[in-house]
């Protein structure tokens, strides 16, 4: 059940556990909960945000960059069902902790040359797949309803801030030492996340309900689930294509590699800002369609700006695009939590949208590269992404619609 006090933990569940009750006060336990949540949030895009800024410095070819950009969304799509399995077997708290341990192992492995970078990126992708599915359920279950938007915003803000700091550091560190040293930066926040989530192992696990309660249609047969999937998938495709190629786009436009890396950090800071604002504003309303339209419009503006003025206005357009993409990704998490009728339904919606959405997103970097090769310009992929954002916006409006009338099947919306 959601808490009425955001600083409290699930005291009733803990009290019924056979283990001794924790000696810490509810306020201290709540502080540890928020701390672990923020530390984990800092890590969920750090590893993936390193590739774009490092590509020009490390001298990786298009094939290497495309593969490293493809692996994260591919893994997060293929392994999203593990999040639902982890929730049923371990509960949200333990599931998130063990995902953070796997993320730490992947961050360490990524420092072991190119083979280790590939293998470690797969491990990190699997870990983040579990985190992505569990976070909306965790937020709904452990925080008061009025805090859902704020905590989703905190998640996105922390995620963007961590990625931005690392993106700004990797090029100078790689220039001074090596790209392996730059990759190793991600190990520190990953270790902190695992340590920060360890106290949540003492929270008593609440058993998950049946996969589909009697009377509920499977989410794959509902228009709501497919609308969520379309909106999330398009937003994520544009996100990963931009993350992979923006520094190269800017270098080809005449900027230095260091400046391109700095603009990538500006993009990721924009992700953090948009990721905080959109869910905070959207969760306060019952109808999120205006917010879906808003984030799509901001994304299109940023992409068109990069087409028209990729060099002169790069920091501005990177910030605008980042705000739009960050808002779109975080808004999807609010839609999971607000449209789900209970934690099991939230998990089912999240799992489906992220499985198919990330598999769609995995094609983004390769499609952008293919369009660039075919046209000889980055304008073609940027304009194609702007068109996709518009299509995803239209398809996603169903998921943003407020439900005002009771229905026999609450999941068919």
Tab-separated table of C-alpha atoms in Angstrom:
chain	number	residue	atom	x	y	z
A	1	UNK	CA	0.000	0.000	0.000
A	2	UNK	CA	1.249	3.544	-0.683
A	3	UNK	CA	2.555	5.402	2.299
A	4	UNK	CA	0.889	8.502	3.636
A	5	UNK	CA	4.223	9.880	4.820
A	6	UNK	CA	7.042	9.980	2.242
A	7	UNK	CA	9.664	9.729	4.955
A	8	UNK	CA	8.263	6.531	6.383
A	9	UNK	CA	8.958	2.966	5.320
A	10	UNK	CA	6.549	0.095	5.213
A	11	UNK	CA	6.406	-0.215	8.973
A	12	UNK	CA	3.429	-2.543	9.077
A	13	UNK	CA	5.124	-5.003	6.748
A	14	UNK	CA	8.325	-4.880	8.732
A	15	UNK	CA	6.505	-5.410	11.996
A	16	UNK	CA	4.995	-8.675	10.721
A	17	UNK	CA	8.336	-10.006	9.578
A	18	UNK	CA	9.902	-12.840	11.518
A	19	UNK	CA	13.182	-10.946	11.543
A	20	UNK	CA	13.906	-8.525	14.389
A	21	UNK	CA	12.511	-5.052	13.774
A	22	UNK	CA	15.146	-2.495	12.767
A	23	UNK	CA	16.272	-0.268	15.584
A	24	UNK	CA	16.389	2.858	13.418
A	25	UNK	CA	13.505	5.323	13.612
A	26	UNK	CA	10.974	5.643	10.765
A	27	UNK	CA	12.487	9.021	9.874
A	28	UNK	CA	15.998	7.570	9.652
A	29	UNK	CA	14.707	4.604	7.660
A	30	UNK	CA	12.938	7.007	5.318
A	31	UNK	CA	16.140	8.984	4.832
A	32	UNK	CA	18.012	5.780	3.966
A	33	UNK	CA	15.242	4.873	1.526
A	34	UNK	CA	15.537	8.199	-0.314
A	35	UNK	CA	19.362	8.081	-0.217
A	36	UNK	CA	19.478	4.596	-1.761
A	37	UNK	CA	16.883	5.610	-4.327
A	38	UNK	CA	18.917	8.675	-5.384
A	39	UNK	CA	22.217	6.768	-5.521
A	40	UNK	CA	20.679	4.098	-7.730
A	41	UNK	CA	19.093	6.768	-9.931
A	42	UNK	CA	22.499	8.373	-10.506
A	43	UNK	CA	23.720	5.168	-12.155
A	44	UNK	CA	21.023	4.132	-14.573
A	45	UNK	CA	22.429	6.080	-17.559
A	46	UNK	CA	26.036	6.781	-16.524
A	47	UNK	CA	27.578	3.888	-18.463
A	48	UNK	CA	25.589	4.607	-21.603
A	49	UNK	CA	26.342	8.327	-21.614
A	50	UNK	CA	30.084	7.673	-21.795
A	51	UNK	CA	30.118	6.287	-25.342
A	52	UNK	CA	29.209	9.415	-27.327
A	53	UNK	CA	31.865	11.707	-25.824
A	54	UNK	CA	34.505	8.958	-25.933
A	55	UNK	CA	33.923	7.922	-29.547
A	56	UNK	CA	35.900	10.784	-31.176
A	57	UNK	CA	38.650	10.627	-28.515
A	58	UNK	CA	39.114	6.845	-28.511
A	59	UNK	CA	39.042	6.638	-32.308
A	60	UNK	CA	36.286	4.024	-32.447
A	61	UNK	CA	34.812	3.379	-35.866
A	62	UNK	CA	31.102	3.654	-36.732
A	63	UNK	CA	30.614	-0.093	-36.234
A	64	UNK	CA	31.952	0.007	-32.684
A	65	UNK	CA	29.906	3.066	-31.762
A	66	UNK	CA	26.753	1.596	-33.299
A	67	UNK	CA	27.180	-1.711	-31.443
A	68	UNK	CA	27.914	-0.025	-28.109
A	69	UNK	CA	24.876	2.199	-28.619
A	70	UNK	CA	22.680	-0.733	-29.675
A	71	UNK	CA	23.533	-3.045	-26.753
A	72	UNK	CA	21.913	-1.042	-23.905
A	73	UNK	CA	18.397	-0.684	-25.356
A	74	UNK	CA	18.570	-4.195	-26.830
A	75	UNK	CA	19.440	-5.684	-23.422
A	76	UNK	CA	16.890	-3.528	-21.626
A	77	UNK	CA	14.207	-4.729	-24.015
A	78	UNK	CA	15.129	-8.413	-23.994
A	79	UNK	CA	15.599	-8.571	-20.222
A	80	UNK	CA	12.761	-6.294	-19.066
A	81	UNK	CA	10.690	-9.395	-18.129
A	82	UNK	CA	13.399	-10.176	-15.549
A	83	UNK	CA	12.174	-7.113	-13.639
A	84	UNK	CA	8.715	-8.625	-13.196
A	85	UNK	CA	10.309	-11.969	-12.245
A	86	UNK	CA	12.621	-10.298	-9.707
A	87	UNK	CA	9.656	-8.509	-8.167
A	88	UNK	CA	7.706	-11.749	-7.741
A	89	UNK	CA	10.669	-13.718	-6.363
A	90	UNK	CA	12.505	-11.063	-4.346
A	91	UNK	CA	10.277	-8.024	-3.911
A	92	UNK	CA	11.108	-4.521	-5.114
A	93	UNK	CA	13.760	-3.728	-2.475
A	94	UNK	CA	15.832	-6.886	-2.880
A	95	UNK	CA	15.360	-6.831	-6.627
A	96	UNK	CA	16.787	-3.314	-6.814
A	97	UNK	CA	19.701	-4.194	-4.518
A	98	UNK	CA	20.794	-7.219	-6.540
A	99	UNK	CA	20.373	-5.242	-9.737
A	100	UNK	CA	22.759	-2.644	-8.296
A	101	UNK	CA	25.299	-5.389	-7.537
A	102	UNK	CA	25.069	-6.623	-11.131
A	103	UNK	CA	25.450	-3.046	-12.339
A	104	UNK	CA	28.636	-2.673	-10.269
A	105	UNK	CA	30.049	-5.907	-11.732
A	106	UNK	CA	29.309	-4.654	-15.238
A	107	UNK	CA	30.923	-1.266	-14.537
A	108	UNK	CA	34.136	-3.014	-13.429
A	109	UNK	CA	34.135	-5.405	-16.400
A	110	UNK	CA	33.757	-2.507	-18.856
A	111	UNK	CA	37.297	-1.317	-18.014
A	112	UNK	CA	38.884	-4.524	-19.421
A	113	UNK	CA	39.511	-3.438	-23.015
A	114	UNK	CA	37.019	-3.581	-25.870
A	115	UNK	CA	35.870	-7.188	-25.155
A	116	UNK	CA	35.249	-6.236	-21.534
A	117	UNK	CA	33.491	-3.053	-22.646
A	118	UNK	CA	31.055	-5.079	-24.744
A	119	UNK	CA	30.448	-7.741	-22.073
A	120	UNK	CA	30.186	-5.212	-19.252
A	121	UNK	CA	27.719	-3.118	-21.223
A	122	UNK	CA	25.518	-6.209	-21.563
A	123	UNK	CA	25.629	-6.759	-17.777
A	124	UNK	CA	24.814	-3.123	-17.100
A	125	UNK	CA	21.962	-3.314	-19.620
A	126	UNK	CA	20.486	-6.342	-17.841
A	127	UNK	CA	20.751	-4.608	-14.461
A	128	UNK	CA	19.132	-1.431	-15.709
A	129	UNK	CA	16.355	-3.466	-17.371
A	130	UNK	CA	15.388	-4.777	-13.936
A	131	UNK	CA	15.652	-1.324	-12.369
A	132	UNK	CA	13.501	0.269	-15.068
A	133	UNK	CA	10.632	-2.138	-14.456
A	134	UNK	CA	10.841	-2.022	-10.662
A	135	UNK	CA	11.142	1.756	-10.190
A	136	UNK	CA	7.515	2.702	-11.072
A	137	UNK	CA	6.205	-0.077	-8.805
A	138	UNK	CA	8.651	0.862	-6.038
A	139	UNK	CA	7.663	4.537	-6.178
A	140	UNK	CA	3.957	3.735	-6.096
A	141	UNK	CA	4.346	1.283	-3.210
A	142	UNK	CA	6.804	3.165	-0.996
A	143	UNK	CA	5.776	6.806	-1.389
A	144	UNK	CA	2.520	8.662	-0.836
A	145	UNK	CA	0.341	9.221	-3.945
A	146	UNK	CA	0.983	12.956	-3.840
A	147	UNK	CA	4.727	12.264	-3.995
A	148	UNK	CA	4.690	9.982	-7.053
A	149	UNK	CA	5.409	12.797	-9.504
A	150	UNK	CA	8.073	14.358	-7.295
A	151	UNK	CA	9.916	11.085	-6.697
A	152	UNK	CA	9.724	10.179	-10.385
A	153	UNK	CA	11.213	13.607	-11.056
A	154	UNK	CA	13.938	13.003	-8.477
A	155	UNK	CA	14.730	9.725	-10.230
A	156	UNK	CA	15.043	11.404	-13.623
A	157	UNK	CA	16.928	14.414	-12.220
A	158	UNK	CA	19.461	12.191	-10.444
A	159	UNK	CA	19.795	9.985	-13.516
A	160	UNK	CA	20.530	12.983	-15.726
A	161	UNK	CA	22.847	14.706	-13.264
A	162	UNK	CA	24.992	11.604	-12.826
A	163	UNK	CA	25.243	11.087	-16.577
A	164	UNK	CA	26.063	14.754	-17.205
A	165	UNK	CA	28.933	14.833	-14.716
A	166	UNK	CA	30.472	11.682	-16.164
A	167	UNK	CA	29.938	12.837	-19.775
A	168	UNK	CA	31.810	16.055	-18.995
A	169	UNK	CA	34.704	14.152	-17.366
A	170	UNK	CA	35.323	11.294	-19.796
A	171	UNK	CA	36.979	13.244	-22.637
A	172	UNK	CA	39.527	15.074	-20.398
A	173	UNK	CA	40.298	11.876	-18.449
A	174	UNK	CA	40.700	9.868	-21.658
A	175	UNK	CA	42.974	12.558	-23.077
A	176	UNK	CA	45.151	12.589	-19.963
A	177	UNK	CA	45.276	8.815	-19.437
A	178	UNK	CA	43.212	6.403	-21.545
A	179	UNK	CA	39.631	5.628	-22.483
A	180	UNK	CA	39.734	2.726	-20.015
A	181	UNK	CA	40.463	5.196	-17.218
A	182	UNK	CA	37.528	7.308	-18.367
A	183	UNK	CA	35.244	4.262	-18.380
A	184	UNK	CA	36.389	3.432	-14.831
A	185	UNK	CA	34.782	6.635	-13.518
A	186	UNK	CA	31.422	4.809	-13.557
A	187	UNK	CA	32.637	2.272	-10.967
A	188	UNK	CA	32.517	4.807	-8.121
A	189	UNK	CA	28.812	5.747	-8.313
A	190	UNK	CA	27.925	2.088	-8.959
A	191	UNK	CA	29.637	1.032	-5.715
A	192	UNK	CA	27.877	3.818	-3.812
A	193	UNK	CA	24.504	2.688	-5.183
A	194	UNK	CA	24.996	-0.898	-4.013
A	195	UNK	CA	26.029	0.325	-0.560
A	196	UNK	CA	23.132	2.782	-0.407
A	197	UNK	CA	20.543	0.111	-1.212
A	198	UNK	CA	21.911	-2.491	1.227
A	199	UNK	CA	19.747	-1.232	4.161
A	200	UNK	CA	16.615	-1.991	2.124
A	201	UNK	CA	17.361	-5.710	2.489
A	202	UNK	CA	15.881	-5.421	6.006
A	203	UNK	CA	12.479	-4.364	4.670
A	204	UNK	CA	10.021	-7.257	4.809
A	205	UNK	CA	9.022	-8.528	1.400
A	206	UNK	CA	5.367	-8.199	0.404
A	207	UNK	CA	4.316	-11.127	-1.818
A	208	UNK	CA	3.177	-10.130	-5.301
A	209	UNK	CA	-0.332	-10.915	-6.396
A	210	UNK	CA	-1.317	-13.085	-9.358
A	211	UNK	CA	-0.054	-12.085	-12.782
A	212	UNK	CA	-3.556	-11.195	-14.013
A	213	UNK	CA	-6.372	-11.066	-11.433
A	214	UNK	CA	-9.696	-12.548	-12.445
A	215	UNK	CA	-11.631	-10.254	-14.741
A	216	UNK	CA	-8.594	-8.394	-16.082
A	217	UNK	CA	-7.543	-8.794	-19.665
A	218	UNK	CA	-3.871	-9.335	-20.402
A	219	UNK	CA	-2.204	-5.969	-20.950
A	220	UNK	CA	-1.070	-6.950	-24.438
A	221	UNK	CA	-4.704	-6.948	-25.535
A	222	UNK	CA	-5.436	-3.397	-24.375
A	223	UNK	CA	-5.172	-0.147	-26.275
A	224	UNK	CA	-3.714	1.506	-23.164
A	225	UNK	CA	-0.667	-0.766	-23.125
A	226	UNK	CA	0.057	-0.305	-26.831
A	227	UNK	CA	-0.342	3.455	-26.581
A	228	UNK	CA	2.150	3.518	-23.709
A	229	UNK	CA	4.499	1.282	-25.684
A	230	UNK	CA	4.374	3.508	-28.774
A	231	UNK	CA	5.021	6.704	-26.825
A	232	UNK	CA	7.820	5.216	-24.740
A	233	UNK	CA	9.403	3.385	-27.672
A	234	UNK	CA	9.661	6.436	-29.926
A	235	UNK	CA	10.967	8.656	-27.127
A	236	UNK	CA	13.590	6.054	-26.258
A	237	UNK	CA	14.625	5.489	-29.880
A	238	UNK	CA	15.313	9.200	-30.298
A	239	UNK	CA	17.120	9.279	-26.945
A	240	UNK	CA	19.590	6.503	-27.816
A	241	UNK	CA	20.183	7.677	-31.367
A	242	UNK	CA	20.966	11.176	-30.091
A	243	UNK	CA	23.112	9.898	-27.241
A	244	UNK	CA	25.187	7.831	-29.675
A	245	UNK	CA	25.715	10.380	-32.436
A	246	UNK	CA	25.327	13.941	-31.120
A	247	UNK	CA	29.084	14.475	-30.469
A	248	UNK	CA	29.868	13.181	-33.960
A	249	UNK	CA	27.171	15.422	-35.473
A	250	UNK	CA	28.747	18.436	-33.775
A	251	UNK	CA	32.329	17.473	-34.689
A	252	UNK	CA	31.266	17.078	-38.321
A	253	UNK	CA	29.686	20.552	-38.067
A	254	UNK	CA	33.085	22.014	-37.154
A	255	UNK	CA	33.201	21.933	-33.349
A	256	UNK	CA	36.156	20.529	-31.426
A	257	UNK	CA	35.934	17.159	-29.736
A	258	UNK	CA	36.105	18.722	-26.286
A	259	UNK	CA	33.339	21.193	-27.134
A	260	UNK	CA	31.201	18.380	-28.537
A	261	UNK	CA	31.675	16.441	-25.300
A	262	UNK	CA	30.682	19.515	-23.306
A	263	UNK	CA	27.536	19.927	-25.418
A	264	UNK	CA	26.730	16.266	-24.765
A	265	UNK	CA	26.895	17.088	-21.066
A	266	UNK	CA	24.550	20.036	-21.706
A	267	UNK	CA	22.137	17.622	-23.419
A	268	UNK	CA	22.223	15.306	-20.419
A	269	UNK	CA	21.724	18.195	-17.989
A	270	UNK	CA	18.683	19.079	-20.081
A	271	UNK	CA	17.522	15.494	-19.634
A	272	UNK	CA	17.758	15.983	-15.884
A	273	UNK	CA	15.790	19.243	-15.933
A	274	UNK	CA	13.053	17.911	-18.209
A	275	UNK	CA	12.983	14.653	-16.310
A	276	UNK	CA	12.216	16.490	-13.085
A	277	UNK	CA	9.750	19.062	-14.410
A	278	UNK	CA	7.535	16.853	-16.601
A	279	UNK	CA	6.536	14.203	-14.029
A	280	UNK	CA	6.221	16.751	-11.236
A	281	UNK	CA	3.746	18.760	-13.297
A	282	UNK	CA	2.000	15.803	-14.945
A	283	UNK	CA	1.332	13.810	-11.782
A	284	UNK	CA	-0.652	16.722	-10.339
A	285	UNK	CA	-3.282	16.354	-13.090
A	286	UNK	CA	-5.550	13.513	-14.088
A	287	UNK	CA	-5.100	14.148	-17.831
A	288	UNK	CA	-1.524	14.013	-19.153
A	289	UNK	CA	-2.268	14.667	-22.834
A	290	UNK	CA	-1.116	18.316	-22.662
A	291	UNK	CA	2.194	17.132	-21.231
A	292	UNK	CA	2.631	14.543	-23.990
A	293	UNK	CA	2.074	17.263	-26.588
A	294	UNK	CA	4.430	19.602	-24.749
A	295	UNK	CA	7.416	17.260	-24.527
A	296	UNK	CA	6.969	16.252	-28.185
A	297	UNK	CA	6.968	19.904	-29.281
A	298	UNK	CA	10.150	20.627	-27.316
A	299	UNK	CA	11.890	17.556	-28.807
A	300	UNK	CA	10.968	18.597	-32.352
A	301	UNK	CA	12.212	22.151	-31.708
A	302	UNK	CA	15.582	20.854	-30.498
A	303	UNK	CA	16.004	18.492	-33.462
A	304	UNK	CA	15.111	21.183	-35.988
A	305	UNK	CA	17.537	23.549	-34.296
A	306	UNK	CA	20.350	21.025	-34.761
A	307	UNK	CA	19.450	20.776	-38.459
A	308	UNK	CA	19.413	24.535	-39.021
A	309	UNK	CA	22.267	25.672	-36.752
A	310	UNK	CA	24.307	22.664	-35.561
A	311	UNK	CA	27.427	24.699	-34.760
A	312	UNK	CA	26.368	28.196	-33.786
A	313	UNK	CA	23.483	27.169	-31.538
A	314	UNK	CA	24.699	23.752	-30.385
A	315	UNK	CA	24.503	24.365	-26.595
A	316	UNK	CA	20.999	25.852	-26.880
A	317	UNK	CA	19.613	23.092	-29.094
A	318	UNK	CA	21.286	20.390	-27.003
A	319	UNK	CA	19.643	21.821	-23.886
A	320	UNK	CA	16.223	22.122	-25.560
A	321	UNK	CA	16.382	18.593	-26.974
A	322	UNK	CA	17.567	17.243	-23.628
A	323	UNK	CA	14.655	18.877	-21.785
A	324	UNK	CA	12.177	17.382	-24.246
A	325	UNK	CA	13.663	13.875	-24.226
A	326	UNK	CA	14.095	13.865	-20.447
A	327	UNK	CA	10.503	14.977	-20.012
A	328	UNK	CA	9.245	12.285	-22.375
A	329	UNK	CA	11.122	9.453	-20.686
A	330	UNK	CA	10.112	10.485	-17.171
A	331	UNK	CA	6.520	11.161	-18.216
A	332	UNK	CA	6.225	7.529	-19.309
A	333	UNK	CA	7.038	6.409	-15.748
A	334	UNK	CA	4.226	8.621	-14.415
A	335	UNK	CA	1.841	7.115	-16.959
A	336	UNK	CA	2.756	3.604	-15.792
A	337	UNK	CA	2.024	4.536	-12.181
A	338	UNK	CA	-1.120	6.592	-12.865
A	339	UNK	CA	-2.775	4.274	-15.368
A	340	UNK	CA	-2.011	1.064	-13.493
A	341	UNK	CA	-4.870	-0.025	-11.251
A	342	UNK	CA	-2.599	-1.766	-8.713
A	343	UNK	CA	1.125	-2.618	-8.322
A	344	UNK	CA	0.783	-5.800	-10.406
A	345	UNK	CA	-0.879	-3.888	-13.221
A	346	UNK	CA	1.809	-1.181	-13.021
A	347	UNK	CA	4.494	-3.863	-13.313
A	348	UNK	CA	2.727	-5.477	-16.295
A	349	UNK	CA	2.353	-2.174	-18.147
A	350	UNK	CA	5.945	-1.216	-17.387
A	351	UNK	CA	7.284	-4.598	-18.502
A	352	UNK	CA	5.413	-4.616	-21.810
A	353	UNK	CA	6.181	-0.997	-22.710
A	354	UNK	CA	9.854	-1.368	-21.869
A	355	UNK	CA	10.288	-4.743	-23.574
A	356	UNK	CA	8.920	-3.605	-26.932
A	357	UNK	CA	9.922	0.028	-26.476
A	358	UNK	CA	13.598	-0.732	-25.902
A	359	UNK	CA	13.685	-3.287	-28.727
A	360	UNK	CA	12.368	-0.544	-31.015
A	361	UNK	CA	14.877	1.905	-29.552
A	362	UNK	CA	17.741	-0.502	-30.258
A	363	UNK	CA	17.291	0.209	-33.968
A	364	UNK	CA	17.751	3.964	-33.467
A	365	UNK	CA	21.566	4.326	-33.599
A	366	UNK	CA	21.863	1.966	-36.575
A	367	UNK	CA	19.044	3.667	-38.496
A	368	UNK	CA	20.560	7.081	-37.835
A	369	UNK	CA	23.941	5.850	-39.092
A	370	UNK	CA	22.364	4.285	-42.191
A	371	UNK	CA	20.462	7.474	-43.045
A	372	UNK	CA	23.630	9.507	-42.599
A	373	UNK	CA	25.587	7.198	-44.883
A	374	UNK	CA	22.869	7.190	-47.530
A	375	UNK	CA	22.334	10.964	-47.521
A	376	UNK	CA	25.845	12.161	-46.687
A	377	UNK	CA	24.385	14.509	-44.088
A	378	UNK	CA	23.117	14.413	-40.517
A	379	UNK	CA	20.057	16.457	-41.519
A	380	UNK	CA	18.230	13.342	-42.779
A	381	UNK	CA	18.382	11.338	-39.517
A	382	UNK	CA	17.575	14.421	-37.436
A	383	UNK	CA	14.506	15.215	-39.543
A	384	UNK	CA	13.442	11.562	-39.469
A	385	UNK	CA	13.629	11.590	-35.670
A	386	UNK	CA	11.516	14.759	-35.552
A	387	UNK	CA	8.870	13.006	-37.652
A	388	UNK	CA	8.953	9.940	-35.399
A	389	UNK	CA	8.457	12.110	-32.315
A	390	UNK	CA	5.329	13.586	-33.878
A	391	UNK	CA	3.958	10.120	-34.695
A	392	UNK	CA	4.772	8.816	-31.203
A	393	UNK	CA	3.003	11.812	-29.693
A	394	UNK	CA	-0.218	11.077	-31.584
A	395	UNK	CA	-0.101	7.374	-30.725
A	396	UNK	CA	0.609	8.154	-27.067
A	397	UNK	CA	-2.381	10.429	-26.488
A	398	UNK	CA	-4.568	7.451	-25.557
A	399	UNK	CA	-2.269	6.689	-22.614
A	400	UNK	CA	-2.470	10.272	-21.390
A	401	UNK	CA	-6.250	10.445	-21.348
A	402	UNK	CA	-7.926	10.735	-17.957
A	403	UNK	CA	-10.461	7.995	-17.217
A	404	UNK	CA	-13.626	9.506	-15.763
A	405	UNK	CA	-16.117	6.650	-16.116
A	406	UNK	CA	-15.845	3.267	-14.381
A	407	UNK	CA	-15.353	0.320	-16.697
A	408	UNK	CA	-15.939	-3.365	-16.271
A	409	UNK	CA	-12.308	-3.998	-17.134
A	410	UNK	CA	-10.134	-1.303	-15.528
A	411	UNK	CA	-7.070	-2.378	-17.495
A	412	UNK	CA	-8.733	-1.882	-20.885
A	413	UNK	CA	-8.363	1.879	-21.209
